[in-house]
PDB file of C-alpha atoms in Angstrom:
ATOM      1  CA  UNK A  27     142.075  92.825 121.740  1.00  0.00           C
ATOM      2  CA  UNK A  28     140.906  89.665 120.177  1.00  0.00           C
ATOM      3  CA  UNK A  29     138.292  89.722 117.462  1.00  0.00           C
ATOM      4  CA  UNK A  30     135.528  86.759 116.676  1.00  0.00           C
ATOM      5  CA  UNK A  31     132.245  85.370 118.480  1.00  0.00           C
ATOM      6  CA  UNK A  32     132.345  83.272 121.777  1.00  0.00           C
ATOM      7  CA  UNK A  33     131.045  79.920 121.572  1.00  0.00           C
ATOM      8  CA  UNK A  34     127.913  81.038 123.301  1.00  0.00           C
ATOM      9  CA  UNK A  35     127.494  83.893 120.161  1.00  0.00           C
ATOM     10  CA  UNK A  36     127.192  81.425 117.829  1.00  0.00           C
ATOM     11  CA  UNK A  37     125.095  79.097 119.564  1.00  0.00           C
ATOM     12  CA  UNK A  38     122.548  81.605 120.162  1.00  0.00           C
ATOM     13  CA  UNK A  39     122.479  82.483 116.182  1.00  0.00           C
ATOM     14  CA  UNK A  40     121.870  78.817 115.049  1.00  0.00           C
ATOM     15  CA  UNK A  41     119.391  78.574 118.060  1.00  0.00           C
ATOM     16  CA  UNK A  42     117.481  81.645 116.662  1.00  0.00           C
ATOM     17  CA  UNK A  43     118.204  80.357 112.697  1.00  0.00           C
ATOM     18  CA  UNK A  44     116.809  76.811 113.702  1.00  0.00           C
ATOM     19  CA  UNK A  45     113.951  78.550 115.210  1.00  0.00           C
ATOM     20  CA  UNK A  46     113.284  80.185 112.124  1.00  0.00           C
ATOM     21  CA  UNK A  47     113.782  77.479 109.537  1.00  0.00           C
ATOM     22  CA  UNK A  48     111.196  75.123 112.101  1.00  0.00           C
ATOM     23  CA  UNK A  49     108.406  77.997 111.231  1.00  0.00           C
ATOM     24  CA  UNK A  50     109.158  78.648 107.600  1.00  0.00           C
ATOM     25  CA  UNK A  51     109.575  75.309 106.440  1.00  0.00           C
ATOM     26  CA  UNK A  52     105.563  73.845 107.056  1.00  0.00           C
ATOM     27  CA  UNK A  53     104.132  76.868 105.921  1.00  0.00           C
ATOM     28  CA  UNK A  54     106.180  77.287 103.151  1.00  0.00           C
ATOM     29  CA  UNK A  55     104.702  73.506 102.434  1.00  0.00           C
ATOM     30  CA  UNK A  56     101.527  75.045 102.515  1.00  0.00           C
ATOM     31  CA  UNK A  57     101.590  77.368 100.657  1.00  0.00           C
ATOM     32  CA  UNK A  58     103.089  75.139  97.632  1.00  0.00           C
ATOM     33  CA  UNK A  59     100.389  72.631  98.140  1.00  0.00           C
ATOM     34  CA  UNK A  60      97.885  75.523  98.033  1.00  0.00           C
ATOM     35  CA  UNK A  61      99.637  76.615  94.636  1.00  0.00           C
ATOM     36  CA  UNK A  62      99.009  72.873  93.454  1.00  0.00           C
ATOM     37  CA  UNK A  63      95.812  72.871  93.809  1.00  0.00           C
ATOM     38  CA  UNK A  64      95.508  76.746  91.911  1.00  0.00           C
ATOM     39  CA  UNK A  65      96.470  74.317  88.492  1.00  0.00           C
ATOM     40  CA  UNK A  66      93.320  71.964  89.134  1.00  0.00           C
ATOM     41  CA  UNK A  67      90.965  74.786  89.423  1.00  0.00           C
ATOM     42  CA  UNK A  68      92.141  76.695  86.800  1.00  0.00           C
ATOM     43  CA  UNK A  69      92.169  74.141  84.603  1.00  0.00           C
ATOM     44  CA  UNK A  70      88.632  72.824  85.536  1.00  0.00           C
ATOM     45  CA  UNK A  71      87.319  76.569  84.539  1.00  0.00           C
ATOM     46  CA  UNK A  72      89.218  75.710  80.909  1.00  0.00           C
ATOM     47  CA  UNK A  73      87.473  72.994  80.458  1.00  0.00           C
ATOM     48  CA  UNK A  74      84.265  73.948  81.221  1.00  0.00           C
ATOM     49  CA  UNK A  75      84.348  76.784  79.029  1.00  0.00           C
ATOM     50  CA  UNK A  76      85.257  74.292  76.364  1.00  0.00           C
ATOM     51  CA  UNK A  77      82.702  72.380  76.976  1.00  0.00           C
ATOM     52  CA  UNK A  78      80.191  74.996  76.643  1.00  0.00           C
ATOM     53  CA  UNK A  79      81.767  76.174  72.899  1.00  0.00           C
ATOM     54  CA  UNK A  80      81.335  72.960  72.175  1.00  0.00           C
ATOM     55  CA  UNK A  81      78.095  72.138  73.166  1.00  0.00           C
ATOM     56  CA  UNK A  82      76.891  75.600  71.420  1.00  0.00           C
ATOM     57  CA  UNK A  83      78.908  74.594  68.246  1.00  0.00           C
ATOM     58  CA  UNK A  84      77.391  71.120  68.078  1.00  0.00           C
ATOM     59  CA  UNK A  85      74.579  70.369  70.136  1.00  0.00           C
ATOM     60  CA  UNK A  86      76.210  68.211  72.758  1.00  0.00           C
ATOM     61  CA  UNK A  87      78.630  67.519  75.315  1.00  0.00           C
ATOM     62  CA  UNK A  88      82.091  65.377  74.826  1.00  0.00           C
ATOM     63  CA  UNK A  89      82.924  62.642  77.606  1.00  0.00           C
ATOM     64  CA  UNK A  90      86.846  62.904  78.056  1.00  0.00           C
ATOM     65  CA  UNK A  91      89.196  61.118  80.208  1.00  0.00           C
ATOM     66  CA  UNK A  92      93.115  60.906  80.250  1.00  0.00           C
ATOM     67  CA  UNK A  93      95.965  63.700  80.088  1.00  0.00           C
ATOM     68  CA  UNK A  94      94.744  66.505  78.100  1.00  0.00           C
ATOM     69  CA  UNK A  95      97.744  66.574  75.926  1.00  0.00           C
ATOM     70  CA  UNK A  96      96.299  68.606  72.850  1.00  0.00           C
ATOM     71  CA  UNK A  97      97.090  65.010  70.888  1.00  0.00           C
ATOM     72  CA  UNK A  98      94.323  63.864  68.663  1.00  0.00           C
ATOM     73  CA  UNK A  99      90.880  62.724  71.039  1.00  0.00           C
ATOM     74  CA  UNK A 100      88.334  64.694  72.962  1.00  0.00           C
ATOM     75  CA  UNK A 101      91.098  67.129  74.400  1.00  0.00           C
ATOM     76  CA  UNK A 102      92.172  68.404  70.931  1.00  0.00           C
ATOM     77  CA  UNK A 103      88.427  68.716  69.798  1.00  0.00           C
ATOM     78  CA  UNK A 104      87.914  71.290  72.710  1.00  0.00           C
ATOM     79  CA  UNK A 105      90.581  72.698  72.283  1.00  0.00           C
ATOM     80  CA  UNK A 106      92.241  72.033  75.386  1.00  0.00           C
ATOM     81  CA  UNK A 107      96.095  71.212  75.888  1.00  0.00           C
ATOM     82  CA  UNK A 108      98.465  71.233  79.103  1.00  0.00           C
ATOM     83  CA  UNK A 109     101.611  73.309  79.163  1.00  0.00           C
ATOM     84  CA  UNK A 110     104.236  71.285  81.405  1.00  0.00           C
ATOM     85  CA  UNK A 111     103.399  68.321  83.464  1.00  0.00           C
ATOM     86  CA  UNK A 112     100.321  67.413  85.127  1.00  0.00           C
ATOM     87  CA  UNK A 113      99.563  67.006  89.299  1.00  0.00           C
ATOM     88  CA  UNK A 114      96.320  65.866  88.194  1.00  0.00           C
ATOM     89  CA  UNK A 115      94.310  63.422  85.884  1.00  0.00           C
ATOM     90  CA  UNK A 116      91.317  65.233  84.575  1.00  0.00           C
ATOM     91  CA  UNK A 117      87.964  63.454  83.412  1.00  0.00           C
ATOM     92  CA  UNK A 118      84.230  64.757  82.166  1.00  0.00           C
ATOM     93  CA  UNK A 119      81.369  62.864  82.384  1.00  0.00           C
ATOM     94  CA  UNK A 120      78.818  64.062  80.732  1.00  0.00           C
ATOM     95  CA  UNK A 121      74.972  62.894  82.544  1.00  0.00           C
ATOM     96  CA  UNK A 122      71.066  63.663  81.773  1.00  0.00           C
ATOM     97  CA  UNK A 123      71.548  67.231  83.412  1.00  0.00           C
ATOM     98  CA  UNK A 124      74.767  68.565  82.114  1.00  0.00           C
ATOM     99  CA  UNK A 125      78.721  67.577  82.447  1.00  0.00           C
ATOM    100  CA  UNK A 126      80.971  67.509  86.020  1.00  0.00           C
ATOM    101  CA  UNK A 127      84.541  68.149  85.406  1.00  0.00           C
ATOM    102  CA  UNK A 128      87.158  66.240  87.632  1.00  0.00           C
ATOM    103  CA  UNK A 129      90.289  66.588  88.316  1.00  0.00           C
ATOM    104  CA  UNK A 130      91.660  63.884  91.105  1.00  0.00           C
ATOM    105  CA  UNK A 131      95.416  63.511  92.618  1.00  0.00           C
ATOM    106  CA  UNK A 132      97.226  62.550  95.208  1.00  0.00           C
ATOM    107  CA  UNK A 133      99.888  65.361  95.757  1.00  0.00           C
ATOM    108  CA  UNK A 134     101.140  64.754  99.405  1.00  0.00           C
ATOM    109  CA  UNK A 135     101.571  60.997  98.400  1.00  0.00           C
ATOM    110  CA  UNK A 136      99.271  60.065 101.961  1.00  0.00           C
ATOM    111  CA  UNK A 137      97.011  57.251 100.147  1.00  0.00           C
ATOM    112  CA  UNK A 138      94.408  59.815 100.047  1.00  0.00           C
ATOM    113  CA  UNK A 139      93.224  61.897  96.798  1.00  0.00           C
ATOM    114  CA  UNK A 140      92.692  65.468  96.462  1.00  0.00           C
ATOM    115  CA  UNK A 141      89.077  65.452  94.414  1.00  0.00           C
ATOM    116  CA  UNK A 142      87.978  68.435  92.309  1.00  0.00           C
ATOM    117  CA  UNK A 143      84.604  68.674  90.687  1.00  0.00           C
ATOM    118  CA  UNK A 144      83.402  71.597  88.976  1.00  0.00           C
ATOM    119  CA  UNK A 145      79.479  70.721  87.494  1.00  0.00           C
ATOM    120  CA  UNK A 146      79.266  72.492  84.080  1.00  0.00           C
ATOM    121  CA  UNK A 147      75.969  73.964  84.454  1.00  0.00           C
ATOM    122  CA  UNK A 148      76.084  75.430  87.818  1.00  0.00           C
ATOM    123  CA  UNK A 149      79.650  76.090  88.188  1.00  0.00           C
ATOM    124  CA  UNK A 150      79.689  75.085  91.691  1.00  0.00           C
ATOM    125  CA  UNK A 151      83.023  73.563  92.605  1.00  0.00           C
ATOM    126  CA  UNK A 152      83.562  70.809  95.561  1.00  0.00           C
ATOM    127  CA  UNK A 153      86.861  69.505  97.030  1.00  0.00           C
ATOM    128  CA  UNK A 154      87.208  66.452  98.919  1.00  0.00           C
ATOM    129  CA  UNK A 155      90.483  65.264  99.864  1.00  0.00           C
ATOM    130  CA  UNK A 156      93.432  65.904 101.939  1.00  0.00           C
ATOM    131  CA  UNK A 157      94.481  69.279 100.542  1.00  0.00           C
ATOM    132  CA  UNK A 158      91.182  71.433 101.267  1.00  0.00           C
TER     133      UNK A 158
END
């Protein structure tokens, strides 16, 4: 008696594991992207609660652009400061009725940006982009 799998065994297995790695493997994608975009939101809530300390500290709202680093600038005056790299560049621009909080990035690499904008005073967030 001879022991082993006929050619026809195995090509059924690697049929059935192709099968399941074609599946898996786009919404595994997904769900990363979806992950990526957890960091912008998250960090959008940060900085609008720094925002408000600040503004109850001192009277007004700070403007900030660039990689909140925690280095000396508007990040490290609210406080604010990334652990481990960024997928997105963050921004507040403060206007007449309040601040917006951005965060904008391009994590697919398609040409087209992922936008995040929470408004400080309402707390309403909108997404334009590729991602949502």
């Amino acid at each position: 008696m001879r022991r082993g799998f006929t050619l026809m065994e195995m090509a059924a297995v690697l049929t059935v594991m192709g099968l399941i790695v074609a599946v898996s493997v786009p919404a595994y994608d997904s769900l990363v992207k979806r992950a990526h975009t957890e960091e912008a939101r998250g960090f959008l809530e940060a900085i609008v609660d720094a925002e408000l300390r600040h503004f109850r500290d001192t009277g007004h709202y700070l403007a900030c652009e660039g990689a909140p680093s925690g280095e000396a600038g508007c990040w490290q005056t609210l406080g604010l400061r990334a652990e481990g790299p960024l997928r997105y560049r963050y921004a507040v621009r403060v206007n007449d009725a309040g601040f917006v909080a951005s965060a904008r990035g391009d994590l697919d690499r398609d040409g087209v940006e992922s936008v995040f904008e929470l408004d400080g005073r309402t707390r309403v967030l909108t997404v334009t982009g590729a991602l949502e």
